[in-house]
Coordinates of C-alpha atoms and ligand atoms in Angstrom, one line a residue:
M6 CA -43.6 -9.3 1.3
T7 CA -42.9 -8.0 -2.2
A8 CA -43.7 -4.5 -3.6
A9 CA -45.4 -3.8 -6.9
N10 CA -41.9 -3.4 -8.6
G11 CA -41.1 -7.0 -7.6
R12 CA -38.6 -5.9 -5.0
S13 CA -38.9 -6.2 -1.2
P14 CA -40.1 -3.0 0.4
S15 CA -37.5 -0.6 1.7
K16 CA -36.2 -1.0 5.2
T17 CA -36.4 2.2 7.1
Y18 CA -33.6 3.5 9.3
D19 CA -32.3 6.7 10.9
A20 CA -28.9 6.1 9.5
V21 CA -27.3 3.7 7.0
I22 CA -23.6 3.2 7.2
V23 CA -21.6 1.5 4.5
G24 CA -18.7 -0.6 5.7
A25 CA -17.8 -2.6 8.8
G26 CA -14.2 -1.8 9.2
F27 CA -12.7 0.5 11.9
S28 CA -15.0 3.4 10.8
G29 CA -18.3 1.6 10.4
L30 CA -18.0 -0.3 13.6
Y31 CA -17.3 2.8 15.7
A32 CA -20.0 4.8 13.8
L33 CA -22.6 2.1 14.5
H34 CA -21.6 2.1 18.2
R35 CA -21.8 5.8 18.6
L36 CA -25.0 6.4 16.7
R37 CA -26.9 3.4 18.0
D38 CA -25.6 3.2 21.6
D39 CA -25.1 6.9 22.4
L40 CA -27.7 8.6 20.3
G41 CA -30.3 5.8 20.2
L42 CA -30.7 5.9 16.4
K43 CA -32.0 3.0 14.4
V44 CA -28.9 2.1 12.3
R45 CA -28.0 -0.5 9.7
V46 CA -24.5 -1.2 8.4
L47 CA -24.2 -2.6 4.9
E48 CA -20.9 -4.5 4.4
M49 CA -19.9 -6.2 1.2
G50 CA -17.6 -8.7 2.9
E51 CA -18.8 -11.6 5.0
E52 CA -17.2 -10.5 8.2
V53 CA -16.1 -7.3 10.0
G54 CA -12.7 -6.1 9.1
G55 CA -12.8 -3.6 6.2
T56 CA -9.3 -3.2 4.8
W57 CA -8.2 -6.2 6.8
Y58 CA -11.0 -8.4 5.5
W59 CA -9.6 -8.1 2.0
N60 CA -5.9 -7.5 2.4
R61 CA -4.6 -11.0 3.4
Y62 CA -1.6 -11.1 1.1
P63 CA 1.7 -12.6 2.4
G64 CA 3.4 -10.3 4.9
A65 CA 0.3 -8.0 5.3
R66 CA 0.6 -6.2 8.6
C67 CA -0.1 -2.7 9.8
D68 CA 2.7 -0.1 9.5
S69 CA 1.3 1.7 12.5
E70 CA 2.5 0.1 15.8
S71 CA -0.1 -2.2 17.1
Y72 CA -0.8 -0.4 20.4
T73 CA -1.4 2.8 18.5
Y74 CA -3.6 1.2 15.9
T75 CA -6.6 0.8 18.2
Y76 CA -9.7 2.5 19.3
S77 CA -9.2 4.9 22.1
F78 CA -12.7 5.4 23.4
S79 CA -12.9 2.5 25.8
P80 CA -10.5 1.8 28.7
E81 CA -12.3 -1.6 29.0
L82 CA -11.3 -2.6 25.5
D83 CA -7.7 -1.5 26.2
R84 CA -7.7 -3.6 29.4
E85 CA -9.1 -6.7 27.8
W86 CA -7.1 -6.8 24.6
S87 CA -3.4 -7.3 24.2
W88 CA -1.3 -7.3 21.0
S89 CA 1.3 -10.0 20.4
E90 CA 3.7 -8.1 18.2
R91 CA 5.1 -4.6 17.5
Y92 CA 3.1 -4.5 14.2
P93 CA 0.0 -6.6 14.0
E94 CA -0.4 -9.1 11.3
H95 CA -3.7 -9.1 9.4
P96 CA -5.4 -12.0 11.2
E97 CA -4.7 -10.4 14.6
I98 CA -6.3 -7.1 13.4
R99 CA -9.4 -9.1 12.3
R100 CA -9.4 -10.8 15.7
Y101 CA -9.3 -7.4 17.4
L102 CA -12.2 -6.0 15.3
N103 CA -14.2 -9.1 16.0
F104 CA -13.5 -8.8 19.7
V105 CA -14.7 -5.2 19.6
A106 CA -17.8 -6.0 17.5
D107 CA -18.7 -8.9 19.9
K108 CA -18.0 -6.9 23.0
L109 CA -20.3 -4.1 21.8
D110 CA -22.8 -6.5 20.3
L111 CA -22.5 -4.8 16.9
K112 CA -23.0 -7.7 14.5
R113 CA -26.7 -7.9 14.9
D114 CA -27.0 -4.5 13.1
I115 CA -24.7 -5.4 10.2
E116 CA -25.9 -6.9 7.0
F117 CA -23.0 -8.9 5.5
G118 CA -22.6 -9.7 1.8
A119 CA -24.5 -6.4 1.0
R120 CA -22.7 -4.5 -1.8
V121 CA -24.1 -1.0 -2.2
T122 CA -24.5 0.0 -5.8
G123 CA -26.8 3.1 -5.7
A124 CA -27.8 5.9 -3.4
T125 CA -30.3 8.7 -4.3
F126 CA -31.7 11.5 -2.2
D127 CA -35.3 12.5 -1.9
D128 CA -35.2 16.3 -1.6
A129 CA -38.7 16.6 -0.2
A130 CA -38.5 13.9 2.4
N131 CA -34.8 14.5 3.3
R132 CA -34.1 10.8 3.0
W133 CA -31.6 8.7 1.2
T134 CA -32.6 5.5 -0.6
I135 CA -29.7 3.1 -0.7
T136 CA -29.7 0.1 -3.1
T137 CA -27.6 -3.1 -2.9
E138 CA -26.5 -5.3 -5.7
T139 CA -29.3 -7.7 -5.1
G140 CA -31.9 -4.9 -5.4
E141 CA -32.6 -4.6 -1.7
T142 CA -33.4 -1.0 -0.7
F143 CA -32.9 0.9 2.6
T144 CA -34.0 4.4 3.4
A145 CA -32.4 6.6 6.0
Q146 CA -32.2 10.2 7.0
F147 CA -28.5 10.0 7.2
F148 CA -26.2 8.1 4.8
I149 CA -22.7 7.6 6.2
T150 CA -19.8 6.2 4.1
A151 CA -17.3 4.2 6.1
V152 CA -15.7 2.6 3.1
G153 CA -12.0 3.3 3.8
C154 CA -9.6 5.2 1.5
L155 CA -7.9 2.2 -0.1
S156 CA -10.6 -0.3 -0.8
T157 CA -11.0 -0.1 -4.6
T158 CA -8.3 -2.2 -6.2
N159 CA -6.3 -0.9 -9.2
V160 CA -5.6 -3.7 -11.7
P161 CA -3.7 -2.2 -14.6
K162 CA -5.2 -3.0 -18.0
F163 CA -2.4 -5.0 -19.4
K164 CA -3.0 -6.4 -22.8
G165 CA -3.4 -10.2 -22.7
L166 CA -4.3 -10.7 -19.0
D167 CA -7.2 -12.9 -19.9
S168 CA -4.9 -15.2 -21.9
F169 CA -2.7 -15.9 -18.9
R170 CA -2.8 -19.7 -18.1
G171 CA -1.5 -19.3 -14.6
R172 CA -3.3 -17.7 -11.6
W173 CA -3.3 -14.0 -10.9
Y174 CA -4.3 -12.1 -7.7
H175 CA -4.5 -8.5 -6.5
T176 CA -3.1 -8.0 -3.0
G177 CA -6.2 -6.1 -2.0
A178 CA -8.6 -9.0 -2.9
W179 CA -6.5 -11.9 -1.7
P180 CA -8.0 -15.4 -1.5
H181 CA -9.0 -16.2 2.1
E182 CA -7.6 -19.7 1.8
G183 CA -4.2 -18.3 0.9
V184 CA -2.0 -19.0 -2.1
D185 CA 0.5 -21.8 -2.2
F186 CA 3.7 -20.5 -3.8
T187 CA 5.6 -23.7 -3.3
G188 CA 7.7 -24.6 -6.5
K189 CA 6.1 -21.7 -8.4
R190 CA 7.6 -19.0 -10.5
V191 CA 5.9 -15.8 -9.3
G192 CA 5.9 -12.3 -10.9
Q193 CA 5.0 -9.4 -8.7
I194 CA 4.1 -6.0 -10.2
G195 CA 4.5 -3.1 -7.8
T196 CA 6.8 -1.9 -5.1
G197 CA 4.7 0.3 -2.9
S198 CA 4.1 -0.4 0.8
T199 CA 2.2 -3.6 -0.1
G200 CA 4.8 -4.9 -2.6
I201 CA 7.6 -4.2 -0.1
Q202 CA 5.8 -6.2 2.6
A203 CA 4.9 -9.1 0.2
A204 CA 8.2 -9.6 -1.8
P205 CA 10.3 -11.0 1.1
V206 CA 7.7 -13.5 2.1
I207 CA 6.9 -14.6 -1.5
A208 CA 10.6 -15.0 -2.2
E209 CA 10.9 -17.3 0.7
Q210 CA 7.9 -19.4 -0.3
S211 CA 8.3 -19.6 -4.0
K212 CA 10.8 -21.2 -6.5
H213 CA 11.5 -17.9 -8.1
L214 CA 10.2 -14.3 -7.7
T215 CA 10.5 -11.7 -10.4
V216 CA 9.7 -8.2 -9.2
F217 CA 8.6 -5.8 -11.9
Q218 CA 9.4 -2.3 -10.6
R219 CA 8.2 0.9 -12.1
T220 CA 9.3 3.4 -9.4
P221 CA 12.0 2.4 -6.9
N222 CA 11.0 3.2 -3.3
Y223 CA 12.6 4.1 -0.1
S224 CA 12.0 1.9 2.9
V225 CA 13.1 1.8 6.5
P226 CA 13.3 -1.4 8.6
A227 CA 10.1 -2.1 10.6
R228 CA 12.0 -4.0 13.3
N229 CA 9.0 -6.1 14.1
G230 CA 9.1 -8.5 17.1
P231 CA 7.1 -9.9 19.9
M232 CA 5.7 -7.5 22.5
S233 CA 7.4 -8.1 25.9
E234 CA 5.3 -8.6 29.0
E235 CA 6.9 -5.5 30.5
F236 CA 5.8 -3.4 27.5
K237 CA 2.3 -4.9 27.7
Q238 CA 2.1 -3.8 31.4
H239 CA 3.5 -0.4 30.5
L240 CA 0.6 0.0 27.9
R241 CA -2.0 -1.1 30.5
D242 CA -0.6 1.6 32.9
N243 CA -0.4 4.3 30.3
Y244 CA -3.0 3.8 27.6
T245 CA -4.9 7.0 28.5
A246 CA -1.8 9.1 28.2
I247 CA -0.8 7.4 24.9
H248 CA -4.3 8.0 23.4
D249 CA -4.2 11.6 24.6
K250 CA -0.8 12.0 22.9
K251 CA -1.9 10.6 19.6
R252 CA -4.6 13.4 19.5
T253 CA -2.0 16.1 19.8
T254 CA 0.3 15.2 16.9
T255 CA 0.6 15.9 13.2
N256 CA 0.1 12.3 12.1
G257 CA -1.9 10.8 15.0
H258 CA 1.0 8.8 16.2
P259 CA 2.1 9.1 19.9
F260 CA 5.4 10.8 19.1
D261 CA 6.4 14.3 18.2
I262 CA 8.3 15.4 15.1
S263 CA 11.8 16.6 16.2
S264 CA 12.1 20.4 16.3
T265 CA 15.7 20.3 15.0
S266 CA 16.5 20.8 11.3
V267 CA 18.8 18.3 9.7
L268 CA 20.6 21.3 8.2
D269 CA 21.5 22.7 11.7
V270 CA 23.4 19.7 13.1
S271 CA 27.0 18.6 12.6
P272 CA 27.7 15.7 10.1
E273 CA 28.5 13.5 13.2
D274 CA 25.2 14.4 14.9
R275 CA 23.2 13.9 11.7
E276 CA 24.8 10.5 11.3
R277 CA 24.1 9.5 14.9
I278 CA 20.5 10.7 14.8
L279 CA 19.6 9.0 11.5
E280 CA 21.4 5.8 12.5
A281 CA 19.5 5.7 15.8
A282 CA 16.2 6.2 13.9
W283 CA 17.1 3.5 11.4
T284 CA 18.0 1.1 14.2
E285 CA 14.7 1.9 16.0
G286 CA 12.8 1.5 12.7
S287 CA 9.2 2.3 12.0
L288 CA 7.4 5.3 10.5
K289 CA 9.0 7.4 13.2
F290 CA 12.0 7.7 11.0
R291 CA 10.2 10.6 9.2
A292 CA 10.1 12.4 12.5
A293 CA 13.9 12.3 13.2
F294 CA 14.2 15.9 11.9
S295 CA 11.8 18.8 11.7
D296 CA 12.1 19.5 8.0
T297 CA 12.1 16.1 6.3
L298 CA 8.9 17.1 4.4
T299 CA 9.1 20.9 4.4
N300 CA 12.6 21.8 3.1
M301 CA 14.0 20.5 -0.2
K302 CA 17.6 20.7 1.0
A303 CA 16.8 18.8 4.2
N304 CA 14.8 16.2 2.3
Q305 CA 17.7 15.8 -0.1
V306 CA 20.2 15.1 2.8
I307 CA 17.9 12.5 4.3
S308 CA 17.1 10.9 0.9
D309 CA 20.8 10.6 0.1
W310 CA 21.4 9.0 3.4
L311 CA 18.7 6.4 2.7
R312 CA 20.0 5.9 -0.9
N313 CA 23.3 5.1 0.6
K314 CA 21.7 2.5 2.9
I315 CA 20.2 0.7 -0.1
H316 CA 23.7 0.4 -1.5
Q317 CA 25.1 -0.9 1.8
V318 CA 22.4 -3.6 2.0
V319 CA 22.2 -4.8 -1.6
K320 CA 25.4 -6.7 -2.6
D321 CA 25.2 -6.2 -6.4
P322 CA 25.9 -2.5 -7.0
E323 CA 23.9 -2.5 -10.3
I324 CA 20.8 -4.0 -8.6
A325 CA 21.3 -1.6 -5.7
E326 CA 21.2 1.3 -8.2
R327 CA 18.1 0.0 -9.9
L328 CA 16.4 -0.1 -6.5
T329 CA 17.5 3.5 -5.6
P330 CA 14.8 6.2 -6.0
R331 CA 16.2 9.2 -7.9
D332 CA 12.9 10.8 -9.0
H333 CA 11.4 11.8 -5.7
G334 CA 12.4 12.6 -2.1
Y335 CA 11.9 10.3 0.9
A336 CA 8.4 10.4 2.3
T337 CA 6.9 12.5 -0.5
K338 CA 5.1 9.3 -1.3
R339 CA 3.7 7.3 1.6
P340 CA 6.9 5.8 3.1
P341 CA 6.9 2.0 3.4
I342 CA 8.6 0.1 6.3
D343 CA 9.8 -3.4 5.8
T344 CA 11.2 -6.7 7.0
D345 CA 14.2 -7.6 4.8
Y346 CA 13.0 -6.0 1.7
F347 CA 16.3 -4.9 0.2
E348 CA 18.0 -8.0 1.6
T349 CA 15.5 -10.0 -0.6
Y350 CA 17.4 -8.9 -3.7
N351 CA 20.5 -10.7 -2.4
R352 CA 18.7 -14.0 -2.8
D353 CA 19.5 -16.3 -5.8
N354 CA 15.8 -16.8 -6.5
V355 CA 14.9 -13.2 -7.0
T356 CA 15.1 -11.1 -10.1
L357 CA 14.4 -7.4 -10.4
V358 CA 13.1 -6.0 -13.7
D359 CA 13.2 -2.2 -14.2
I360 CA 10.0 -1.7 -16.3
R361 CA 10.9 1.9 -17.0
K362 CA 13.9 0.5 -19.0
E363 CA 12.1 -2.5 -20.4
P364 CA 8.3 -1.7 -20.3
I365 CA 5.8 -4.5 -20.0
V366 CA 4.3 -5.1 -23.5
E367 CA 1.7 -7.7 -22.6
I368 CA 0.8 -10.6 -20.5
T369 CA 1.1 -13.8 -22.5
P370 CA -0.4 -17.3 -21.8
N371 CA 3.0 -18.1 -20.2
G372 CA 3.9 -15.0 -18.3
I373 CA 4.9 -11.4 -18.8
R374 CA 6.6 -10.1 -21.9
T375 CA 8.6 -6.9 -21.7
E376 CA 10.3 -5.1 -24.5
A377 CA 13.4 -7.1 -23.8
R378 CA 12.1 -10.7 -23.2
E379 CA 9.4 -13.0 -21.9
Y380 CA 9.4 -14.0 -18.2
P381 CA 7.6 -17.4 -17.8
L382 CA 5.4 -17.3 -14.7
D383 CA 2.9 -19.5 -12.9
I384 CA 1.4 -16.8 -10.7
I385 CA 1.2 -13.0 -11.1
V386 CA 0.7 -10.8 -8.0
F387 CA -0.6 -7.3 -8.6
A388 CA 0.7 -5.2 -5.8
T389 CA -0.5 -2.2 -7.9
G390 CA -2.4 -0.3 -5.3
F391 CA -5.8 1.3 -5.2
D392 CA -8.0 3.9 -6.8
A393 CA -7.5 5.8 -3.5
L394 CA -10.0 8.0 -1.6
T395 CA -12.5 8.7 -4.5
G396 CA -12.7 5.2 -6.0
P397 CA -14.5 3.6 -3.0
L398 CA -17.1 6.4 -3.0
F399 CA -17.7 6.3 -6.7
A400 CA -18.3 2.5 -6.4
L401 CA -21.4 3.3 -4.3
G402 CA -23.2 4.9 -7.2
I403 CA -24.1 8.0 -5.1
E404 CA -26.2 10.7 -6.8
S405 CA -26.6 14.3 -5.8
R406 CA -30.0 15.7 -4.9
D407 CA -30.5 16.6 -8.5
G408 CA -29.4 13.3 -9.8
K409 CA -25.8 13.8 -10.8
A410 CA -23.3 11.0 -10.2
L411 CA -20.6 11.8 -7.7
R412 CA -18.1 10.7 -10.3
D413 CA -19.3 13.5 -12.6
V414 CA -19.5 16.1 -9.9
W415 CA -15.9 15.3 -9.1
A416 CA -14.7 15.0 -12.7
A417 CA -11.9 17.6 -12.0
G418 CA -11.0 16.1 -8.6
P419 CA -12.8 15.8 -5.2
Q420 CA -14.2 18.9 -3.6
T421 CA -15.6 18.7 -0.1
Y422 CA -16.1 20.7 3.0
L423 CA -13.6 19.3 5.6
G424 CA -13.7 16.0 3.9
L425 CA -17.0 15.5 5.7
Q426 CA -19.7 16.7 3.3
V427 CA -20.1 17.4 -0.4
P428 CA -22.3 20.3 -1.7
D429 CA -25.6 19.0 -3.1
F430 CA -25.4 15.8 -1.2
P431 CA -27.4 16.7 2.0
N432 CA -27.3 14.4 5.0
L433 CA -24.4 12.5 3.5
F434 CA -21.3 12.2 5.7
T435 CA -18.0 10.8 4.4
I436 CA -15.8 9.4 7.1
T437 CA -12.2 10.1 6.3
G438 CA -13.3 11.5 2.9
P439 CA -11.0 13.4 0.6
G440 CA -10.0 16.8 2.0
S441 CA -9.5 15.4 5.5
P442 CA -6.2 14.1 7.0
S443 CA -7.3 10.5 6.5
V444 CA -4.4 8.6 5.0
L445 CA -1.8 11.1 6.3
A446 CA -2.8 10.1 9.8
N447 CA -2.8 7.0 11.9
M448 CA -6.2 5.9 10.6
P449 CA -8.0 5.0 13.9
V450 CA -7.3 8.6 15.2
A451 CA -8.7 10.2 12.0
I452 CA -11.7 7.8 12.1
E453 CA -12.6 8.4 15.8
Q454 CA -12.3 12.2 15.3
H455 CA -14.7 12.1 12.3
V456 CA -17.2 9.7 13.9
D457 CA -17.3 11.8 17.1
W458 CA -17.8 15.0 15.2
I459 CA -20.6 13.4 13.1
T460 CA -22.3 12.0 16.2
D461 CA -22.2 15.4 17.9
C462 CA -23.6 17.1 14.8
I463 CA -26.5 14.7 14.5
R464 CA -27.2 15.1 18.2
H465 CA -27.2 18.9 17.6
M466 CA -29.7 18.4 14.8
R467 CA -32.0 16.2 16.9
D468 CA -31.9 18.6 19.8
S469 CA -32.7 21.6 17.5
G470 CA -35.4 19.8 15.5
K471 CA -33.5 19.9 12.2
Q472 CA -34.0 17.4 9.4
R473 CA -31.3 18.3 7.0
I474 CA -27.6 19.4 6.9
E475 CA -25.7 20.5 3.8
T476 CA -22.8 22.6 2.8
T477 CA -22.4 25.0 -0.1
E478 CA -20.2 25.2 -3.2
A479 CA -18.5 28.3 -1.8
E480 CA -17.5 26.5 1.4
A481 CA -16.2 23.5 -0.5
E482 CA -14.2 25.8 -2.8
T483 CA -12.7 27.7 0.2
W484 CA -11.8 24.4 1.9
G485 CA -10.4 23.0 -1.4
N486 CA -8.1 26.0 -1.5
E487 CA -7.0 25.3 2.1
V488 CA -6.3 21.7 1.1
D489 CA -4.2 22.9 -1.8
R490 CA -2.4 25.4 0.4
A491 CA -1.6 22.9 3.1
A492 CA -0.2 20.4 0.6
N493 CA 1.9 23.1 -1.1
A494 CA 3.4 24.0 2.2
T495 CA 5.0 20.5 2.2
L496 CA 7.0 18.6 -0.3
L497 CA 4.2 16.0 -0.7
P498 CA 2.8 17.1 -4.1
M499 CA 6.3 16.8 -5.6
A500 CA 6.2 13.0 -6.0
S501 CA 4.7 12.8 -9.5
S502 CA 3.8 9.1 -9.2
S503 CA 2.0 9.4 -5.8
W504 CA -1.5 8.0 -5.2
Y505 CA -2.1 10.9 -2.9
L506 CA -2.4 12.9 -6.2
G507 CA -4.3 10.2 -8.1
A508 CA -1.3 9.7 -10.3
N509 CA -1.3 5.9 -10.1
V510 CA -4.6 5.5 -12.0
P511 CA -4.6 6.4 -15.7
G512 CA -7.1 9.2 -16.4
K513 CA -7.7 10.2 -12.8
P514 CA -7.6 13.9 -12.3
R515 CA -4.4 15.1 -10.5
R516 CA -5.3 16.7 -7.2
F517 CA -3.7 16.3 -3.9
M518 CA -6.5 14.7 -2.0
P519 CA -5.8 14.4 1.8
Y520 CA -5.5 17.4 4.0
A521 CA -1.9 17.9 4.9
G522 CA -2.4 20.6 7.6
G523 CA -1.9 18.0 10.4
M524 CA -4.3 15.8 12.3
A525 CA -4.3 17.8 15.6
H526 CA -4.7 21.1 13.8
Y527 CA -7.6 19.8 11.7
A528 CA -9.4 18.3 14.8
K529 CA -9.2 21.8 16.5
L530 CA -10.5 23.4 13.4
C531 CA -13.5 21.0 13.2
E532 CA -14.2 21.6 16.9
G533 CA -14.2 25.4 16.4
I534 CA -16.5 25.1 13.5
A535 CA -19.0 23.1 15.6
R536 CA -18.7 25.6 18.4
D537 CA -19.5 28.4 16.0
G538 CA -22.9 26.8 15.3
Y539 CA -21.4 24.5 12.6
R540 CA -20.1 27.3 10.5
G541 CA -20.3 26.5 6.8
F542 CA -23.1 24.0 7.2
Q543 CA -26.7 24.9 6.7
F544 CA -29.5 23.3 8.6
S545 CA -33.2 23.1 7.8
Ligands
LIG19 O1 0.0 0.7 -3.5 P1 0.9 1.9 -4.1 P2 0.2 -0.2 -2.3 N1 2.5 -0.9 -14.1 O2 0.0 2.7 -5.0 C1 3.0 0.1 -9.2 C2 -1.4 1.5 2.4 N2 -0.8 0.3 3.0 O3 -0.9 -1.2 -2.2 O4 5.1 4.0 -8.1 C3 3.5 -1.1 -13.3 O5 1.7 2.6 -3.1 C4 3.3 1.5 -8.6 O6 4.3 2.1 -9.4 P3 4.5 3.7 -9.4 C5 -0.4 2.6 2.4 O7 -1.0 3.8 2.8 C6 -0.8 0.3 4.3 O8 1.6 -0.7 -2.2 O9 3.1 4.2 -9.5 N3 3.5 -0.8 -12.0 C7 3.8 1.1 -7.2 O10 5.1 0.6 -7.2 C8 0.1 2.5 1.0 O11 0.8 3.7 0.6 C9 -0.3 -0.7 5.0 O12 5.3 4.0 -10.5 C10 2.4 -0.2 -11.5 C11 2.8 0.0 -6.9 O13 2.4 -0.6 -8.1 C12 -1.2 2.2 0.3 O14 -1.8 1.3 1.1 C13 0.3 -1.8 4.3 C14 1.3 0.0 -12.4 C15 1.6 0.5 -6.2 O15 2.0 1.1 -5.0 C16 -1.1 1.7 -1.1 O16 0.1 0.8 -1.1 C17 0.3 -1.7 2.9 C18 1.4 -0.3 -13.7 N4 0.4 -0.1 -14.6 C19 -0.3 -0.7 2.3 N5 0.3 0.6 -11.6 C20 -0.4 -0.6 6.4 O17 0.5 -0.7 7.1 C21 0.9 0.7 -10.4 N6 2.1 0.2 -10.3 C22 -1.7 -0.2 7.0

């Protein structure tokens, strides 16, 4: 059937969710299976997976340990699934999400290949109309974004990219069939978490790898390896306790941050503790001392220790120095973990170019030309990150109740209440939106907390006969001040090139976007707000 405007008539739902990654799948399960809502998920990919559907670059694996990077709501899922390695590689995470989606029979309510390009709110009817790229429309009382924080790729606008005769790829939109690097000269731009994972693998597979580095980065060994049968049994016996622990910590990982200052221990103890943390590897290195991210002097000590490690690993002292971060402290940007990253620069087939010293001038038909010379290349890999947190929301073309684009509303930076709602966008919930812990937490923990809170809120509305929920400018401003306060209580805003601040995307307003007050603290706050009759939200 076709409507008068030539389009198919809108399909009507209680809730439309955008995205079928960790967030969208869980939101579908809770809203459909626990609340009995009629729900549709719109997913631009052709499968479930979200981040892991797109990020298939060489070396892509999760930096959270596999057993912590899972849903926690179902003991049955825990019993039936087991991870093969300490850090899961991207295909294994997709298998996990497919396993969950099949187990809960979620796919029948997901529309794949559906890219949302517009969303408008009918103020009188209290309903959203959501439009996809193909012109299909969906209406729903609740519109829920589950688009992830790092799903809009940032491809820098280098002059001449169109003229390049080789192939180029962004790591966040990697070809599903893979890329054959055999015999190729590869240029990689970017040394964030992604670049640090990719470079060692590309170096092994290619004829030559040239890494174009703008800001050197710290990295701690991941120490990946197969998961032993004993550890798998330990997990089966202790999953409940592990999940409970994750919910009590600052970052949603199942370990506490030490209560000891690095400034209060003897040089021998400091060395012993840092060396043990280095040997254990993982993001836990951040937690070796209490004040890594709160005290400049402490951060300096730990950063110096890590700088020294780079010089120990990299044989050529000049290259080691080029790789050594001097402009920011450890973990003030998202700290990467790696498998043989610094070791890669000891290989004969790897070149490191410092593009602060010799900036990229243009991309030529043959490769990349810096101020110093041209580097001939067959393939360019952009490991240049994402338009984080706000980019994925802007891409949806969401308009406020009075028709303003979210992009314009947030021209000076995002402003939300709890990262869950935006004033003038009633009945819109943003899972892991800016202003919530999101990327500062182990993502599944942040996701489940938001989805559970939204589910309870909608249940409350249904029980009390309310049609509409919204927040106010005043609440968003107060919360925005709290987001600023929490960030400024840490050293996080000090890394001037950090994507947490939007600094990686030219023209993006600088505002520290995630809530740095800690995952457990934030969850308690949200619980209290709900208990107080959803303080700061208005129902009608
Ligand atoms: O992106 P990034 P990423 N010219 O923004 C450089 C998550 N993640 O994809 O630092 C030249 O960190 C840029 O340089 P600079 C994780 O949260 C998770 O690596 O801005 N260079 C930087 O070196 C992570 O933090 C996992 O000066 C340019 C790099 O490109 C987040 O994703 C695994 C440039 C971008 O680094 C993003 O990481 C991997 C330009 N114009 C990633 N523009 C998991 O474990 C940018 N760069 C789940």
